[in-house]
Short mmCIF file of C-alpha atoms and ligand atoms in Angstrom, two decimals:
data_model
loop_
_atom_site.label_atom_id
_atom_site.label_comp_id
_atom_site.label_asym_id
_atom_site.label_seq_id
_atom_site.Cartn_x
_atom_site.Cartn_y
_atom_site.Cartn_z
CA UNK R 931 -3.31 21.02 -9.71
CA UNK R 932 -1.79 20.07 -6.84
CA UNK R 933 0.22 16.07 -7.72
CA UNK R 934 -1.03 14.48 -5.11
CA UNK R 935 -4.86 15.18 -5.68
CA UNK R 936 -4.10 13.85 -9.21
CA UNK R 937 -3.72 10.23 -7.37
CA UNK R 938 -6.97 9.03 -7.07
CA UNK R 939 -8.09 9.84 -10.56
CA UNK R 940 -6.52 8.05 -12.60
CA UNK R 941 -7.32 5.20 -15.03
CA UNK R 942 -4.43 3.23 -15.46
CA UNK R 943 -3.27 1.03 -13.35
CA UNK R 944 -1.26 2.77 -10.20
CA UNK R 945 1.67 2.05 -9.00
CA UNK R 946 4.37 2.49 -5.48
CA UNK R 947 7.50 1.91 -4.71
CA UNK R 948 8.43 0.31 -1.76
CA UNK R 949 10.57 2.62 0.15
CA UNK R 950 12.20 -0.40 1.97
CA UNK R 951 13.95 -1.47 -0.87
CA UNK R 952 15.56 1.94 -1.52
CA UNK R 953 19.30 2.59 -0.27
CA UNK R 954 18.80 4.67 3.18
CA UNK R 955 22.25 6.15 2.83
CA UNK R 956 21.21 8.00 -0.18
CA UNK R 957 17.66 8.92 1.07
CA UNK R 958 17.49 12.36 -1.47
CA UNK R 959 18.68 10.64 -4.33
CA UNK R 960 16.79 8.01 -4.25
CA UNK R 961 13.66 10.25 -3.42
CA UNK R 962 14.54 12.10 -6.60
CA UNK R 963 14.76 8.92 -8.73
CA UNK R 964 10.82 7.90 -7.46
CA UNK R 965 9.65 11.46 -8.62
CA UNK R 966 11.30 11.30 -11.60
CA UNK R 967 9.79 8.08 -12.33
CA UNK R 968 6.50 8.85 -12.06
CA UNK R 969 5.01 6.69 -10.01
CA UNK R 970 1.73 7.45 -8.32
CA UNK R 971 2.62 6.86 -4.96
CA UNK R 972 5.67 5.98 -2.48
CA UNK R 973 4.95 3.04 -0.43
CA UNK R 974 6.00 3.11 3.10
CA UNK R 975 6.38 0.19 5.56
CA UNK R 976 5.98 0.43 8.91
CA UNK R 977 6.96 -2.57 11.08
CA UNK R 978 6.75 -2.61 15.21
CA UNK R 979 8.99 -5.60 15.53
CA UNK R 980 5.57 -7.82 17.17
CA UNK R 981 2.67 -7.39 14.50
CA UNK R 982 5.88 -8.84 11.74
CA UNK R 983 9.17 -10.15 13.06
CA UNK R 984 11.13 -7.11 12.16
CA UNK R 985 11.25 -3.42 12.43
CA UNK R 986 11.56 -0.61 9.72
CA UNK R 987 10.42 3.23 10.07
CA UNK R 988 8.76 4.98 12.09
CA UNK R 989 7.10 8.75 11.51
CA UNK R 990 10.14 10.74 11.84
CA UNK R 991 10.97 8.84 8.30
CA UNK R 992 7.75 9.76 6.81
CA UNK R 993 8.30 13.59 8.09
CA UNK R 994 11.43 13.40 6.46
CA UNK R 995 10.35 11.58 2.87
CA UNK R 996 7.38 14.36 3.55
CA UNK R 997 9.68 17.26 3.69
CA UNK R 998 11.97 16.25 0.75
CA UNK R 999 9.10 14.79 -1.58
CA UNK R 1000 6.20 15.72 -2.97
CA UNK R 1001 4.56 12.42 -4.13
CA UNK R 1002 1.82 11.11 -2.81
CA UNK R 1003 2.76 8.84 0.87
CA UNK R 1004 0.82 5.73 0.88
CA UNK R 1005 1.75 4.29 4.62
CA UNK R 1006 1.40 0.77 5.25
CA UNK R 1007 1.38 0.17 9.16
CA UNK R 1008 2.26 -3.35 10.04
CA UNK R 1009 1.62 -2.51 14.12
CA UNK R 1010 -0.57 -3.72 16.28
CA UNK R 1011 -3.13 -1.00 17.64
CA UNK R 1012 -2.78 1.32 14.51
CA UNK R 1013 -5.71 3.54 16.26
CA UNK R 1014 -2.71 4.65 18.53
CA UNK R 1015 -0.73 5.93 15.83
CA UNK R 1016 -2.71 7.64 13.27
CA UNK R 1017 -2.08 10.70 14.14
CA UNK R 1018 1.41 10.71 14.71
CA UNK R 1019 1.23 9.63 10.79
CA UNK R 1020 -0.89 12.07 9.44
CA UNK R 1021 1.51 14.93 11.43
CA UNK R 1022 4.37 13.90 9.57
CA UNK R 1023 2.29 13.65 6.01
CA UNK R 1024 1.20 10.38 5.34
CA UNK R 1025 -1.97 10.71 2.52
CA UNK R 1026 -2.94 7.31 2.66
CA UNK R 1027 -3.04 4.87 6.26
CA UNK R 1028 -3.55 1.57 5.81
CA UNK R 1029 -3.74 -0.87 8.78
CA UNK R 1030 -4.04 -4.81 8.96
CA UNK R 1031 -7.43 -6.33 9.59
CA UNK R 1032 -5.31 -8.69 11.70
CA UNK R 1033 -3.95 -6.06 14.39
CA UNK R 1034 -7.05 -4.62 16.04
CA UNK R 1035 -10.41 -5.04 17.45
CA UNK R 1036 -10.61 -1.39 16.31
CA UNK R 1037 -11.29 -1.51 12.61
CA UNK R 1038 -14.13 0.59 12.32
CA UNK R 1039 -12.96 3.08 14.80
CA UNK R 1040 -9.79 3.20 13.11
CA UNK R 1041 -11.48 3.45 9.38
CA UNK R 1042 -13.77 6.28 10.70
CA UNK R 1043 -10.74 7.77 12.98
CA UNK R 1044 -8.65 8.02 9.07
CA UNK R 1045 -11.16 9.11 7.00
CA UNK R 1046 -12.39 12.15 9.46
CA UNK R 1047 -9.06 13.45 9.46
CA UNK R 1048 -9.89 13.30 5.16
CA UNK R 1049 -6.99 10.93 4.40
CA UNK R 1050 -7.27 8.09 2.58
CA UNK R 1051 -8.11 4.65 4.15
CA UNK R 1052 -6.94 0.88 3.42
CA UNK R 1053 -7.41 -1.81 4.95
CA UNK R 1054 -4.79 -4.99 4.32
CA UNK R 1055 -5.12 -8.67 4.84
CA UNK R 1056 -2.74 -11.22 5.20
CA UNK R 1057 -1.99 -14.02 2.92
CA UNK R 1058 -3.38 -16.66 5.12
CA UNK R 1059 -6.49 -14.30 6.53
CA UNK R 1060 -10.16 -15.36 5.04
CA UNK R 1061 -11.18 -12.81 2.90
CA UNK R 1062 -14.68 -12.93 4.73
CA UNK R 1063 -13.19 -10.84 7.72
CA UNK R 1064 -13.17 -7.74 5.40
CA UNK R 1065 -16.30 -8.16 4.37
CA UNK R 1066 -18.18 -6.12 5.93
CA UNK R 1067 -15.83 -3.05 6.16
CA UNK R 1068 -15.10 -3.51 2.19
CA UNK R 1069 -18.02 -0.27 1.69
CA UNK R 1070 -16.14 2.18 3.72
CA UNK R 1071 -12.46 1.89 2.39
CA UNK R 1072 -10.63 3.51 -0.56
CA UNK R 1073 -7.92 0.52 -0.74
CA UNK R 1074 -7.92 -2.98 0.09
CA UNK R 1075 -4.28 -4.06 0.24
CA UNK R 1076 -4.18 -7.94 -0.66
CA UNK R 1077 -0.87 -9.11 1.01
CA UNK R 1078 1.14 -11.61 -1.70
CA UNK R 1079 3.58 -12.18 0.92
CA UNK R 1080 3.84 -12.86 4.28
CA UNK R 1081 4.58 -8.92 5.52
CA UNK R 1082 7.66 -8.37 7.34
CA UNK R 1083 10.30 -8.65 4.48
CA UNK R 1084 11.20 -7.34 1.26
CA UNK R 1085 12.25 -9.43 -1.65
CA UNK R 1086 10.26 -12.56 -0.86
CA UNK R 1087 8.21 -14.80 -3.47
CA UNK R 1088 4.63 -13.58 -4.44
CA UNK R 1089 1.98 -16.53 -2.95
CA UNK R 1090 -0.02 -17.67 -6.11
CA UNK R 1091 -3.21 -18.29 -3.95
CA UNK R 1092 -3.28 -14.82 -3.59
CA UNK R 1093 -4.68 -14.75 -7.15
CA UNK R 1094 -7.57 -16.16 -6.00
CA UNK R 1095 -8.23 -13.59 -3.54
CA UNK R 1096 -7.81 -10.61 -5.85
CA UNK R 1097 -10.24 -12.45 -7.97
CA UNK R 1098 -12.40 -12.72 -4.86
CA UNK R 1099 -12.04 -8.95 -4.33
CA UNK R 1100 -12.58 -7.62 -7.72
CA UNK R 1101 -16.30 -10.13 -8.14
CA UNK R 1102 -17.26 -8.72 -4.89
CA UNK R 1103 -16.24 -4.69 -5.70
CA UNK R 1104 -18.53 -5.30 -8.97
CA UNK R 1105 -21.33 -6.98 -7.66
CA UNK R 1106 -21.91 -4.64 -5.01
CA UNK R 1107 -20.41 -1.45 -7.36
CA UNK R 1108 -17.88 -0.82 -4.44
CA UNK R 1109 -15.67 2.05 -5.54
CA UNK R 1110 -12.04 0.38 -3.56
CA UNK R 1111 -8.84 -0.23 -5.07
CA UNK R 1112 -7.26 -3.19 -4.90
CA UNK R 1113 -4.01 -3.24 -4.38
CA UNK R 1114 -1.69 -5.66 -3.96
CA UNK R 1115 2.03 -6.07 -2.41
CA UNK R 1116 4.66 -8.04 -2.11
CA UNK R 1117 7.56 -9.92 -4.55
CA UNK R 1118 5.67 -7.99 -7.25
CA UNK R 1119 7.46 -7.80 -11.09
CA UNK R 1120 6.43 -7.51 -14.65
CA UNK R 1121 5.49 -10.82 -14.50
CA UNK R 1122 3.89 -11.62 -11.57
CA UNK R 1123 2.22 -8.11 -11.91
CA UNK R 1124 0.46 -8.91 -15.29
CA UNK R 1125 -1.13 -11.74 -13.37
CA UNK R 1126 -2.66 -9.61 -10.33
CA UNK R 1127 -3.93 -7.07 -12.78
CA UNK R 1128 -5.29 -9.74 -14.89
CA UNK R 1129 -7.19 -10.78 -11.98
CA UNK R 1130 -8.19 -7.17 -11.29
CA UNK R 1131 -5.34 -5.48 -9.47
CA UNK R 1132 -5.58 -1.90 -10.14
CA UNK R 1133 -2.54 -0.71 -7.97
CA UNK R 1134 0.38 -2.42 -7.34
CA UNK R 1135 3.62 -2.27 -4.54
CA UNK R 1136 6.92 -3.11 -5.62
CA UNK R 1137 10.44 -2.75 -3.96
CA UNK R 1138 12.85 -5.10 -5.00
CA UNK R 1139 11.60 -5.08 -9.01
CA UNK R 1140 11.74 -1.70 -9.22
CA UNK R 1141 15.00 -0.73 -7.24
CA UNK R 1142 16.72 -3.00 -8.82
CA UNK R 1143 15.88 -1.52 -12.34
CA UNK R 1144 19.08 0.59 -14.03
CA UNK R 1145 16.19 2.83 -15.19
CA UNK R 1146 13.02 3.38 -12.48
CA UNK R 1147 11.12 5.14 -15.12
CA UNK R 1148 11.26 1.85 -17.59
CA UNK R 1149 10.05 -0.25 -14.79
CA UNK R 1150 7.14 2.03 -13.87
CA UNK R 1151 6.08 2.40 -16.83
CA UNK R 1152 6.20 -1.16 -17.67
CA UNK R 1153 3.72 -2.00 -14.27
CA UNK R 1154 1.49 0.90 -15.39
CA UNK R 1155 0.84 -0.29 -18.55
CA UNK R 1156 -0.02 -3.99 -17.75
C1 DX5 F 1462 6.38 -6.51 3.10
C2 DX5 F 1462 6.10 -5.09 2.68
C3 DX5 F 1462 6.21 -4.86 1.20
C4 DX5 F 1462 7.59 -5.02 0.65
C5 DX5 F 1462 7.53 -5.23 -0.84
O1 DX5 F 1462 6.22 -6.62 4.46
O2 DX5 F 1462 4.80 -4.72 3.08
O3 DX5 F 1462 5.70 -3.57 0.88
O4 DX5 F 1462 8.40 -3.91 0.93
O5 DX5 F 1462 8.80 -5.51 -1.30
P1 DX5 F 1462 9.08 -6.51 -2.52
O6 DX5 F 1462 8.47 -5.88 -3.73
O7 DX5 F 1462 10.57 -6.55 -2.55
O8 DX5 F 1462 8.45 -7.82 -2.19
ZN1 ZN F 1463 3.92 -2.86 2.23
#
């Protein structure tokens, strides 16, 4: 079967690495350690430089990780107007589009826009954002990303009231037996990690934990098993 259809069946808990954290200058290599470490997915953040104070990749990059990679490509647009630039993503291989609740009047549009072109959908929120403005889209997406920090930057310090909000999520998924993910990202480590999942993570993003791990695999493995 084909690895990346394998993604969304799975029971254990899932987990990406942030590309962002990876050394650019040894793009392959590093592509080769993320295979190798089985993680589920390869997280990739986009930044436009006015939706977050900084820029990153755009979907040349994603063609590329695309053409040298077969893992699944979870892309995390931090843009403003992410209607715009769906496409351009899903031409270069993204399998997952995920766009901020925060950066468009669009959402539904946008949801509708991913999931007819049969990707899969997310839809993040910012640390500060009331989880009420999800709400009401919560039925129609396969991921809600939970931001733990403010999105912009690797290698910042996880917010601890965003426990409360995956705790939020996960009452409100069974309640209404909602089938989304909830995934969260940002300064995400064994620790921290154990935490979210506690409070019913089921798919986490880390960059600077696992990058910084002499073994990938280990560190995978470790956030899988939580
Ligand atoms: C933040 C990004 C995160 C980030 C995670 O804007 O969305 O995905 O790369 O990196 P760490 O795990 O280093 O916080
Ligand atoms: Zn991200």
């Amino acid at each position: 079967m084909d690895v990346k259809k394998v993604f969304f069946m799975s029971k254990k808990i899932k987990v990406a690495p942030s590309l962002l954290a990876a050394d650019f200058s040894n793009l392959e290599k590093e592509l080769k350690k993320i295979e190798k470490s089985k993680a589920d997915a390869l997280h990739l953040d986009i930044m436009d430089g006015h939706f977050v104070p900084n820029f990153s990749m755009g979907p040349k990059i994603v063609g590329t990780v695309n053409k040298l990679s077969d893992i699944f490509l979870d892309v995390h647009l931090m843009i403003y107007n992410p209607y715009d630039y769906v496409e351009k993503f899903i031409e270069q291989g993204a399998d997952m589009i995920t766009f901020h609740v925060e950066a468009t009047e669009d959402i539904e549009d946008t949801l509708n826009y991913i999931k007819k072109c049969s990707k899969k959908v997310g839809l993040a929120l910012n640390p500060k954002t009331s989880f009420s403005l999800v709400e009401r889209y919560l039925e129609l997406i396969d991921v809600l990303l939970i931001m733990s920090v403010n999105p912009g930057f690797g290698g910042q310090k996880f917010i601890e009231s965003t426990l409360k909000k995956i705790d939020l999520a996960k009452k409100i998924k069974d309640e209404n037996k909602l089938k989304y993910e909830i995934q969260v990202d940002g300064g995400i480590d064994d620790i921290i990690g154990k935490k979210c999942v506690q409070k019913g993570a089921d798919f986490l993003v880390a960059g600077t934990y696992l990058f910084s791990q002499s073994d990938m695999q280990k560190g995978v493995e470790k956030l899988k098993s939580l």
